Coordinates of N, CA, C and O and ligand atoms in Angstrom, one line a residue:
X1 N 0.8 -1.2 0.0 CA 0.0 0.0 0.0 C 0.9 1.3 0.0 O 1.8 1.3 0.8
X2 N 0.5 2.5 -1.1 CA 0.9 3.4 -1.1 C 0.5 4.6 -0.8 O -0.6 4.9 -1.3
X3 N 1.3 5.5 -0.1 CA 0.4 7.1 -0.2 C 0.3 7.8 -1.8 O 1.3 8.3 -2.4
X4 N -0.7 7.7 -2.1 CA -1.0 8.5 -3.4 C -1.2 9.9 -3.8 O -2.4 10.1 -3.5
X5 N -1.0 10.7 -4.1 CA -1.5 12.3 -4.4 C -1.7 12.1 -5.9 O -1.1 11.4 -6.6
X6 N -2.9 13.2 -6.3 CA -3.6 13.0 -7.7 C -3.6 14.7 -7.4 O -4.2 15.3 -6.5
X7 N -2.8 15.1 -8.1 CA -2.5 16.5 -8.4 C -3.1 16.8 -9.6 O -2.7 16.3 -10.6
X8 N -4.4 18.1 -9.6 CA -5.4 18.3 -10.7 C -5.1 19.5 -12.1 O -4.9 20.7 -11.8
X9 N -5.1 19.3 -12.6 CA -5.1 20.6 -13.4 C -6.1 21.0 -14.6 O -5.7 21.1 -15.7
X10 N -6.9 21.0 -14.3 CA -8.7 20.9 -15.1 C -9.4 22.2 -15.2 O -9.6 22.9 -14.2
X11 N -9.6 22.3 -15.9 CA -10.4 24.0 -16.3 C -12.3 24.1 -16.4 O -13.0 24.9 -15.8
X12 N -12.7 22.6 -17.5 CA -14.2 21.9 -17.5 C -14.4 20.9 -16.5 O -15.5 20.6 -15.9
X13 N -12.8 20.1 -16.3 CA -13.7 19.1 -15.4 C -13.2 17.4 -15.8 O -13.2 16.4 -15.0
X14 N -12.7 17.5 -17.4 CA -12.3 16.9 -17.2 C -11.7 15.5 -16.8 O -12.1 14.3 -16.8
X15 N -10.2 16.4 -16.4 CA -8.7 16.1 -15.6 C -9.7 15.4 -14.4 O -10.1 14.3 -14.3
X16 N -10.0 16.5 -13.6 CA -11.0 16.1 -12.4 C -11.6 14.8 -12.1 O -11.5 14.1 -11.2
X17 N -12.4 14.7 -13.4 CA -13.1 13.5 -13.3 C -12.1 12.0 -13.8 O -12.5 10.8 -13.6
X18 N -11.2 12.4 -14.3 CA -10.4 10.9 -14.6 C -9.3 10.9 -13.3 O -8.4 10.0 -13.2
X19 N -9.4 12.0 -12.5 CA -8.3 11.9 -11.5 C -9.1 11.0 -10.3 O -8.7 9.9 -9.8
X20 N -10.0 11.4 -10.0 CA -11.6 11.0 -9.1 C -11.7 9.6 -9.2 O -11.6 8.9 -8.2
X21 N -11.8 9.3 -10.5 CA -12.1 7.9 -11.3 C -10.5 7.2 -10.6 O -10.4 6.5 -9.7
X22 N -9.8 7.6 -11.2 CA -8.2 6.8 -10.9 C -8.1 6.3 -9.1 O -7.8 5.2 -8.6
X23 N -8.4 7.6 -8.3 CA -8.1 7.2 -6.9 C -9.4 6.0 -6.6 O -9.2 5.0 -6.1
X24 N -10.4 6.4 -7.1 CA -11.2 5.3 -6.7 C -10.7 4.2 -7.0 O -10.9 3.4 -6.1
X25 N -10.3 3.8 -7.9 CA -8.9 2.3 -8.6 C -8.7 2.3 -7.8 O -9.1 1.3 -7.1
X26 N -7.3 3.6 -7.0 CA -6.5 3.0 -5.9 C -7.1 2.9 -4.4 O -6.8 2.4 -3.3
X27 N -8.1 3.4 -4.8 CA -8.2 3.5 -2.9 C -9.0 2.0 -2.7 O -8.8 1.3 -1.7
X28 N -10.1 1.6 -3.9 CA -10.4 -0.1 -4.1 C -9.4 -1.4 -3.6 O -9.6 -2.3 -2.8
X29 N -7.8 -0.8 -4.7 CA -6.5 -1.4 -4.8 C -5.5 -1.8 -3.0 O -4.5 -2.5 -2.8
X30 N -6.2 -1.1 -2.2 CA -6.1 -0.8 -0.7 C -4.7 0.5 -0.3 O -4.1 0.7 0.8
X31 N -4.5 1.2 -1.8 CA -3.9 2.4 -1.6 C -4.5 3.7 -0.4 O -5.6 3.8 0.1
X32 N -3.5 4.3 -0.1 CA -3.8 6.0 0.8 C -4.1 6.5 -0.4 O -3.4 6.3 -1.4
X33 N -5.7 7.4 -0.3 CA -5.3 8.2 -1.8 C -5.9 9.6 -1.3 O -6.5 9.5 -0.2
X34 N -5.8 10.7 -1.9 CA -5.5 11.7 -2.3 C -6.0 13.1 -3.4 O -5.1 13.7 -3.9
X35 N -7.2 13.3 -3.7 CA -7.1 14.3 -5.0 C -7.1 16.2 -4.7 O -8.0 17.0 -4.4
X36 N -5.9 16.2 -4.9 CA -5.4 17.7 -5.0 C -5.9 18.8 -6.1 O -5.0 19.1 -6.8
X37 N -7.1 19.4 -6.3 CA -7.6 20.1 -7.0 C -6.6 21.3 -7.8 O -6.2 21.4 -9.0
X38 N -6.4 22.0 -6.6 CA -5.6 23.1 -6.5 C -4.1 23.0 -5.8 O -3.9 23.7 -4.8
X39 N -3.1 22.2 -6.2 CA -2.2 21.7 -5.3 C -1.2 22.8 -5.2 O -1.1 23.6 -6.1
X40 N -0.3 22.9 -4.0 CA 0.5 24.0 -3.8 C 2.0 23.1 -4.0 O 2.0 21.9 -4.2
X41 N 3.1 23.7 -3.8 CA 4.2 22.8 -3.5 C 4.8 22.0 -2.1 O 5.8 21.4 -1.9
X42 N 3.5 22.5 -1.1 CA 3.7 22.0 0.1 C 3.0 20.5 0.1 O 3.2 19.6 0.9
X43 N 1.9 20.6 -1.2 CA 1.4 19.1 -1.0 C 2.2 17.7 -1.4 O 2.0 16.5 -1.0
X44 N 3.5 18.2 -2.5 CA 4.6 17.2 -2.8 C 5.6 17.3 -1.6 O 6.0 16.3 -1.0
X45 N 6.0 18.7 -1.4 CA 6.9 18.3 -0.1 C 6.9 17.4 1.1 O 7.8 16.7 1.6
X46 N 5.5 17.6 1.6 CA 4.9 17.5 2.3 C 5.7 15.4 3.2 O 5.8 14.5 2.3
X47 N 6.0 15.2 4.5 CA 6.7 14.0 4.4 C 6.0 13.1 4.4 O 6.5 12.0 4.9
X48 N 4.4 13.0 3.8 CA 3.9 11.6 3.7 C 3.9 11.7 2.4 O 2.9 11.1 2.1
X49 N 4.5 12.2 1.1 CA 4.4 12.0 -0.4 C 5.2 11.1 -0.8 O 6.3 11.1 -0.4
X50 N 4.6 10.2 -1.5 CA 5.2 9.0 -2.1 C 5.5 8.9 -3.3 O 6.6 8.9 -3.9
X51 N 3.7 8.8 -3.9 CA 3.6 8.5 -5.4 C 2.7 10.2 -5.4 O 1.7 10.4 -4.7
X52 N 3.2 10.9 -6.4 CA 2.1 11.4 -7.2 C 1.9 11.5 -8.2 O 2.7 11.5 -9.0
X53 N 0.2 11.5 -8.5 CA 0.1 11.1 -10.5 C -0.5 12.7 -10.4 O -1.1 13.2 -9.4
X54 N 0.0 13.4 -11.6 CA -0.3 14.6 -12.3 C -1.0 14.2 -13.0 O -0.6 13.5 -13.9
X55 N -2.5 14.6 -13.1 CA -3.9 14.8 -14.1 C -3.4 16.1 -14.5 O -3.2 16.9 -13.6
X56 N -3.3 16.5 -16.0 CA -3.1 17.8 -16.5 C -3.9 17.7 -17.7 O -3.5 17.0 -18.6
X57 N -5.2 18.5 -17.9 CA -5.3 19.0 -18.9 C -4.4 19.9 -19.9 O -3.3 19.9 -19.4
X58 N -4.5 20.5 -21.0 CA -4.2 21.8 -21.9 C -5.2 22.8 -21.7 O -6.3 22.6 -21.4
X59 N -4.8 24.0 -22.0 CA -5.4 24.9 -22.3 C -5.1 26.0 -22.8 O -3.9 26.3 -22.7
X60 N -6.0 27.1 -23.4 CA -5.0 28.2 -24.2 C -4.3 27.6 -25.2 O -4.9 26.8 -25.9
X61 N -2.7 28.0 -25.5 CA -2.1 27.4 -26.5 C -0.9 26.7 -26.2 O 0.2 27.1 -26.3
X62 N -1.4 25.6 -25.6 CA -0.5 24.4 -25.2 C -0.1 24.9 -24.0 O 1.1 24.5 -23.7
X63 N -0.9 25.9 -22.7 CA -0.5 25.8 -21.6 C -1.3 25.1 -20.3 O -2.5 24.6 -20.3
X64 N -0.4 25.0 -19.3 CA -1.0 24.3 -18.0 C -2.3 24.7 -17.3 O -2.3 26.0 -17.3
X65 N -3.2 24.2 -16.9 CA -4.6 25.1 -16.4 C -4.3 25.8 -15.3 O -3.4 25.5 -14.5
X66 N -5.2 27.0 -15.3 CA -4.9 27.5 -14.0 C -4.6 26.8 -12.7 O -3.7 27.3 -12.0
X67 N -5.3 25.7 -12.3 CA -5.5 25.3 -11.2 C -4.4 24.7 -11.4 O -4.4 24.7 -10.2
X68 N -3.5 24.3 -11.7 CA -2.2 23.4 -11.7 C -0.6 24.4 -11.7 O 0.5 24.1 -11.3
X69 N -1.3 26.0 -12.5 CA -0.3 26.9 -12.8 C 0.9 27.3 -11.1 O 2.2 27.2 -11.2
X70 N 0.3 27.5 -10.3 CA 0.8 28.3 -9.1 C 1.8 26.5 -8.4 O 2.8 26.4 -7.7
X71 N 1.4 25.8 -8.7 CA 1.8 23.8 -7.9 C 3.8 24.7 -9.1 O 4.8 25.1 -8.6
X72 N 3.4 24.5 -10.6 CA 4.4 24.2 -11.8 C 5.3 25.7 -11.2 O 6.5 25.7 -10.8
X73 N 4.5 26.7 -11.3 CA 5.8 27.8 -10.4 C 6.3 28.1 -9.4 O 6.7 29.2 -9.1
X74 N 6.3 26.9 -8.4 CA 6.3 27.2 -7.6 C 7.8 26.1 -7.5 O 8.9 26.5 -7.1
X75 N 7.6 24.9 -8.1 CA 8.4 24.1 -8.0 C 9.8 24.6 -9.3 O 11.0 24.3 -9.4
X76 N 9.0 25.5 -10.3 CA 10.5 25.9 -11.2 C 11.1 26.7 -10.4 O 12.3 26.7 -10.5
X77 N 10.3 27.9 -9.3 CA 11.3 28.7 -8.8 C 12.4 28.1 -7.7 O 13.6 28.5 -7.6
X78 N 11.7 27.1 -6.8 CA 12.3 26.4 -5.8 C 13.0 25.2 -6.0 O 13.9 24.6 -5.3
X79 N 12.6 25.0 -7.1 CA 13.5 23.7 -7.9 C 14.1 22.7 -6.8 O 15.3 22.4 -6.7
X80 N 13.1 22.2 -6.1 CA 13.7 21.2 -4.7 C 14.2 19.7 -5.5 O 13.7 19.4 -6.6
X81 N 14.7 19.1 -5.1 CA 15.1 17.6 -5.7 C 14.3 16.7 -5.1 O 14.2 16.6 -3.9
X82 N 13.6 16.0 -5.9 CA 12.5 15.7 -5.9 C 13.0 13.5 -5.8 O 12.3 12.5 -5.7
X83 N 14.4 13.6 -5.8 CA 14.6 11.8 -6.1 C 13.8 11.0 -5.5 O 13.6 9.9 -6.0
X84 N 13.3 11.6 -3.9 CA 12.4 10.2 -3.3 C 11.1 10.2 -4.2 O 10.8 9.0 -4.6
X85 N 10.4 11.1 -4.5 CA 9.3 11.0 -5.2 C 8.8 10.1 -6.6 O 9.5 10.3 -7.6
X86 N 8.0 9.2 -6.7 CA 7.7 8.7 -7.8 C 6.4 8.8 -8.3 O 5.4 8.8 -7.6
X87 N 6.2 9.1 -9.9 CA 5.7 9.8 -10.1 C 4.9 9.3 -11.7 O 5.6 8.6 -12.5
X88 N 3.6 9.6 -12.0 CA 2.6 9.2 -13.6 C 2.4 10.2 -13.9 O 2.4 10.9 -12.9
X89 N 2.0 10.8 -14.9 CA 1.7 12.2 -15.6 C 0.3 11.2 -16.5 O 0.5 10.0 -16.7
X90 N -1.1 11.9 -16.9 CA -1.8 11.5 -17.2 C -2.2 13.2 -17.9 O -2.5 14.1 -17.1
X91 N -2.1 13.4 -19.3 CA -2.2 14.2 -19.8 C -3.4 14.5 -21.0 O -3.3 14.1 -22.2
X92 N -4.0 14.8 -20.7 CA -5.2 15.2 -21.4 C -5.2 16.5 -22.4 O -5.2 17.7 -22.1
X93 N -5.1 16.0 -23.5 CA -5.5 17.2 -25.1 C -6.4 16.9 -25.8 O -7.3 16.3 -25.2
X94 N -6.6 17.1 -26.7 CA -6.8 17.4 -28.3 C -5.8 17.9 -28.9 O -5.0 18.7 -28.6
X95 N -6.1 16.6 -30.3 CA -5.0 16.9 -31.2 C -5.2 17.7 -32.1 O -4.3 18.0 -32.9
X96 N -6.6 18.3 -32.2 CA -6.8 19.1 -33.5 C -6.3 20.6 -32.8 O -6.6 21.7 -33.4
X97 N -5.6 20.7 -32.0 CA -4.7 21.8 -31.3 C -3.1 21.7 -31.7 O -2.5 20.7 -31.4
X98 N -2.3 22.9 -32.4 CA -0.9 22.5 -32.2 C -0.1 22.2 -31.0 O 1.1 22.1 -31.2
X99 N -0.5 22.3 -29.8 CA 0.9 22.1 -28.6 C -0.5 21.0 -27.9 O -1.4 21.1 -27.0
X100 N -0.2 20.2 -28.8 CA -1.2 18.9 -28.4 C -0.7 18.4 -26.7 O 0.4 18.0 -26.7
X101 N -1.3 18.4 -25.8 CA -1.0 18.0 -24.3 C 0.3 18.5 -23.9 O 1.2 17.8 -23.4
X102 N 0.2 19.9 -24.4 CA 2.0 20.4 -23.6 C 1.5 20.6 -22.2 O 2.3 20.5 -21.2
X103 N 0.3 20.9 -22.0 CA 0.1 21.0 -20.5 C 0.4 19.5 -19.8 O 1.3 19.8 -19.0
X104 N 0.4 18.8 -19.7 CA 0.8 17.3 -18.8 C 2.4 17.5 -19.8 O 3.1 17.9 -19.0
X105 N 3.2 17.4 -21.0 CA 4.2 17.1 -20.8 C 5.2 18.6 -20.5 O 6.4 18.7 -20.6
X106 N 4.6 19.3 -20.1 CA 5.0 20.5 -19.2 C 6.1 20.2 -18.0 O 7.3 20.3 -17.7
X107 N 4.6 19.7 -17.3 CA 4.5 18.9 -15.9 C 5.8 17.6 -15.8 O 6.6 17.5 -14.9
X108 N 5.7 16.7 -16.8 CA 6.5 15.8 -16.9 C 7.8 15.8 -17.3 O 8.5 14.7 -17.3
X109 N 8.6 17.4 -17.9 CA 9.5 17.7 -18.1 C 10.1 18.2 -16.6 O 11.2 17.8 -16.2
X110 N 9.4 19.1 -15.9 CA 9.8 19.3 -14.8 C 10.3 18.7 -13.7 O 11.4 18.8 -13.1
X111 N 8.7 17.1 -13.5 CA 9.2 16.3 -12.9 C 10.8 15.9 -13.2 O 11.6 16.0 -12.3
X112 N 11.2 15.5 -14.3 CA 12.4 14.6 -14.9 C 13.6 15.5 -14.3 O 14.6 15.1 -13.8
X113 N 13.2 17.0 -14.5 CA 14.1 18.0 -14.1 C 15.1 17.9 -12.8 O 16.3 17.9 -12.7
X114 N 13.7 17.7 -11.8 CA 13.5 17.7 -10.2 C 14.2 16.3 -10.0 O 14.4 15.9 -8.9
X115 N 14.6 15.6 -10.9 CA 14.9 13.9 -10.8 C 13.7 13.0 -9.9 O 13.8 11.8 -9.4
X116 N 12.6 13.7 -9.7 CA 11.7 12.4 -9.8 C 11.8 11.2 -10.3 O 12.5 11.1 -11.3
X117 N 11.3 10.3 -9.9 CA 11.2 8.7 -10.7 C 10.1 8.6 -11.1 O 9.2 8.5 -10.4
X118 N 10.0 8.6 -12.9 CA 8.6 8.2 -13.8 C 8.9 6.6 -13.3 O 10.0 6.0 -13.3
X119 N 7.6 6.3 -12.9 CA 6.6 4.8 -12.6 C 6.9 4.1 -14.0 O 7.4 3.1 -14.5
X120 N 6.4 5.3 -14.6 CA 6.2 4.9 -16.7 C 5.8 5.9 -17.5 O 5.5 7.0 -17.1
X121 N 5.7 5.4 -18.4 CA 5.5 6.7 -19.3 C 4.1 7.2 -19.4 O 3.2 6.4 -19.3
X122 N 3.8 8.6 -19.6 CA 2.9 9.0 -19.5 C 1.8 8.5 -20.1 O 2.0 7.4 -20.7
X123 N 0.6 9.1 -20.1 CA -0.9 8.5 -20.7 C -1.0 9.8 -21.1 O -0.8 10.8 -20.4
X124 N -1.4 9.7 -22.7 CA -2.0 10.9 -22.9 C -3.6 10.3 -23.7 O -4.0 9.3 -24.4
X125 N -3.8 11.2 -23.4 CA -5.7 11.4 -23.8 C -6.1 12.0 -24.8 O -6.5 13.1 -24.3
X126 N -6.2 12.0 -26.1 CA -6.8 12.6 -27.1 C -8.3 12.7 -27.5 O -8.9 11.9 -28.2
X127 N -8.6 13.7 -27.0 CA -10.3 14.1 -27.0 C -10.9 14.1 -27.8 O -12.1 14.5 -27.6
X128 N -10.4 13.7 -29.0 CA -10.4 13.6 -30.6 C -10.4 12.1 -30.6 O -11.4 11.7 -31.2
X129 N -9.6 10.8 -30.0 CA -9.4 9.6 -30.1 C -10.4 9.1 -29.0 O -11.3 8.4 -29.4
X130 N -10.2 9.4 -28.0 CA -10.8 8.9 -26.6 C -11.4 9.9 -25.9 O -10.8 10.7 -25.3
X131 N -12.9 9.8 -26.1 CA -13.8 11.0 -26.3 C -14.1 10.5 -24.1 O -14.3 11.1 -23.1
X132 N -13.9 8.7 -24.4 CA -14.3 8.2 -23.3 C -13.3 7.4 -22.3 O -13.5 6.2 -22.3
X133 N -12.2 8.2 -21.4 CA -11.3 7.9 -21.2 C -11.0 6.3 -20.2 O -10.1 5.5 -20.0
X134 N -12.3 6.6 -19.7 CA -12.0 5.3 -18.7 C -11.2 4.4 -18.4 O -10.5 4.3 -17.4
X135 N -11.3 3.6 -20.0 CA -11.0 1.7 -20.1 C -9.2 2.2 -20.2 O -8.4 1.5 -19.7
X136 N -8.8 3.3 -20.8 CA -7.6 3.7 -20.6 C -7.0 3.8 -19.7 O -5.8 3.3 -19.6
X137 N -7.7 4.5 -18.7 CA -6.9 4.9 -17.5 C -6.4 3.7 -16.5 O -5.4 3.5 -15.7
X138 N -8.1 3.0 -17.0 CA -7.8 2.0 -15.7 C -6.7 1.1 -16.1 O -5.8 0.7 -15.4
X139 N -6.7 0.8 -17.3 CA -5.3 0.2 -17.7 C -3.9 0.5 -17.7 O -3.1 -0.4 -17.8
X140 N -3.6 2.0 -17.6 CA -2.4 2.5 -17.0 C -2.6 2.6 -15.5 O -1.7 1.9 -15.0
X141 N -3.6 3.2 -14.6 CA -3.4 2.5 -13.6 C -3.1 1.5 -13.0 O -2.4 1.5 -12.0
X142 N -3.5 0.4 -13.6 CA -3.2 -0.9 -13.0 C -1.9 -1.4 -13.1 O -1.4 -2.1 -12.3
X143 N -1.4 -0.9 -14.4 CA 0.3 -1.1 -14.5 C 0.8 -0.4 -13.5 O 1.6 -1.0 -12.7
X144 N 0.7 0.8 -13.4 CA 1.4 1.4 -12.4 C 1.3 0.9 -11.2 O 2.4 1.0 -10.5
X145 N 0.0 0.0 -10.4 CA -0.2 -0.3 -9.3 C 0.9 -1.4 -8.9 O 1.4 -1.5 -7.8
X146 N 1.2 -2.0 -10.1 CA 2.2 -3.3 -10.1 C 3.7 -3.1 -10.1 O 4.7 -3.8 -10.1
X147 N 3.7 -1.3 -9.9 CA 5.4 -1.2 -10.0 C 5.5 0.2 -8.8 O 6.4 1.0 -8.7
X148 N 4.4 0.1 -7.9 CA 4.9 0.9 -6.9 C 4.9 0.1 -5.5 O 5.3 0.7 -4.5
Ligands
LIG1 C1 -10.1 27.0 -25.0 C2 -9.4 25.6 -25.1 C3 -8.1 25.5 -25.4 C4 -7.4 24.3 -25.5 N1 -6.1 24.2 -25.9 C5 -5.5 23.0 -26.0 C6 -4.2 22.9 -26.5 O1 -3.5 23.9 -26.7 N2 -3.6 21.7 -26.6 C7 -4.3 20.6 -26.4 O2 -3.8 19.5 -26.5 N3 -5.6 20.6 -26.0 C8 -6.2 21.8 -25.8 N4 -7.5 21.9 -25.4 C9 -8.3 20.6 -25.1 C10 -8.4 20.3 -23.6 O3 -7.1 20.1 -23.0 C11 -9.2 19.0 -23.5 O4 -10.5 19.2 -24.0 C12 -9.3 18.5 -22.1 O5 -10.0 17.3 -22.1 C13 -10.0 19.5 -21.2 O6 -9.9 19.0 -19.9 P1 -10.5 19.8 -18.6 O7 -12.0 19.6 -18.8 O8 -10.0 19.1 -17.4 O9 -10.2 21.2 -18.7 C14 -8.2 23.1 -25.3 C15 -9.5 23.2 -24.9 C16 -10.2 24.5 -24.8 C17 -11.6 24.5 -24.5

């Protein structure tokens, strides 16, 4: 069993609702879980963080949603080293946009920065391909469940 944080960054609702959907996986899975709407950089520091998965929408033109903006500058200005932490990015776009899910690989550039440990590679969500993300998620979840 792990402590989980589901760090949100959703503008409609979304991110929100596949982040909601995922802890319910883990908290079923007999995980600690977690969903961080509006997350600050005290909720990763914080000494019970283990795993956190980053739900990031796009928005605008290929940027991070508000609700995720103030967590992403807080950690470029402070740039803490992040090695104990391990970490899923779950990225949500549309491709008929050019900076197709730079919001989640934003987020997952940073992580790598901070030397987090990626669990795995990210999930990205095409709103255009996977109008209905579910059967996806739960299937990157469940991998992930198997390597934390
Ligand atoms: C105004 C607007 C701008 C968007 N810009 C982008 C973009 O630049 N790149 C992208 O991949 N998706 C973009 N999207 C698509 C959203 O990321 C996608 O619909 C996502 O599922 C929305 O999640 P949310 O409901 O959590 O905000 C945009 C959507 C809207 C409405």
């Amino acid at each position: 069993m792990a402590s989980v944080k589901f760090l949100v960054g959703s503008t409609y609702g979304n991110a929100q609702q596949v982040a909601e959907d995922a802890s319910d996986q883990f908290a079923d899975l007999g995980h600690l879980v977690k969903v961080i709407s509006r997350p600050t950089i005290d909720d990763i520091l914080a000494s019970d963080t283990e795993v956190v998965i980053i739900c990031s929408a796009t928005i605008g033109e290929g940027e991070i949603p508000d609700s995720l903006l103030p967590f992403h500058s807080q950690l470029s200005d402070q740039f803490p080293l992040l090695s104990h932490i391990k970490y899923g990015v779950i990225a949500l776009g549309d491709s008929s946009y050019d900076n197709f899910a730079d919001g989640g690989r934003q987020m997952d550039e940073l992580m790598t920065e901070l030397k987090a440990v990626a669990v795995q590679d990210m999930l990205i969500i095409d709103a255009c391909e996977t109008p209905d993300p579910e059967e996806a998620v739960i299937e990157w979840m469940s991998l992930l469940h198997q390597k934390i």
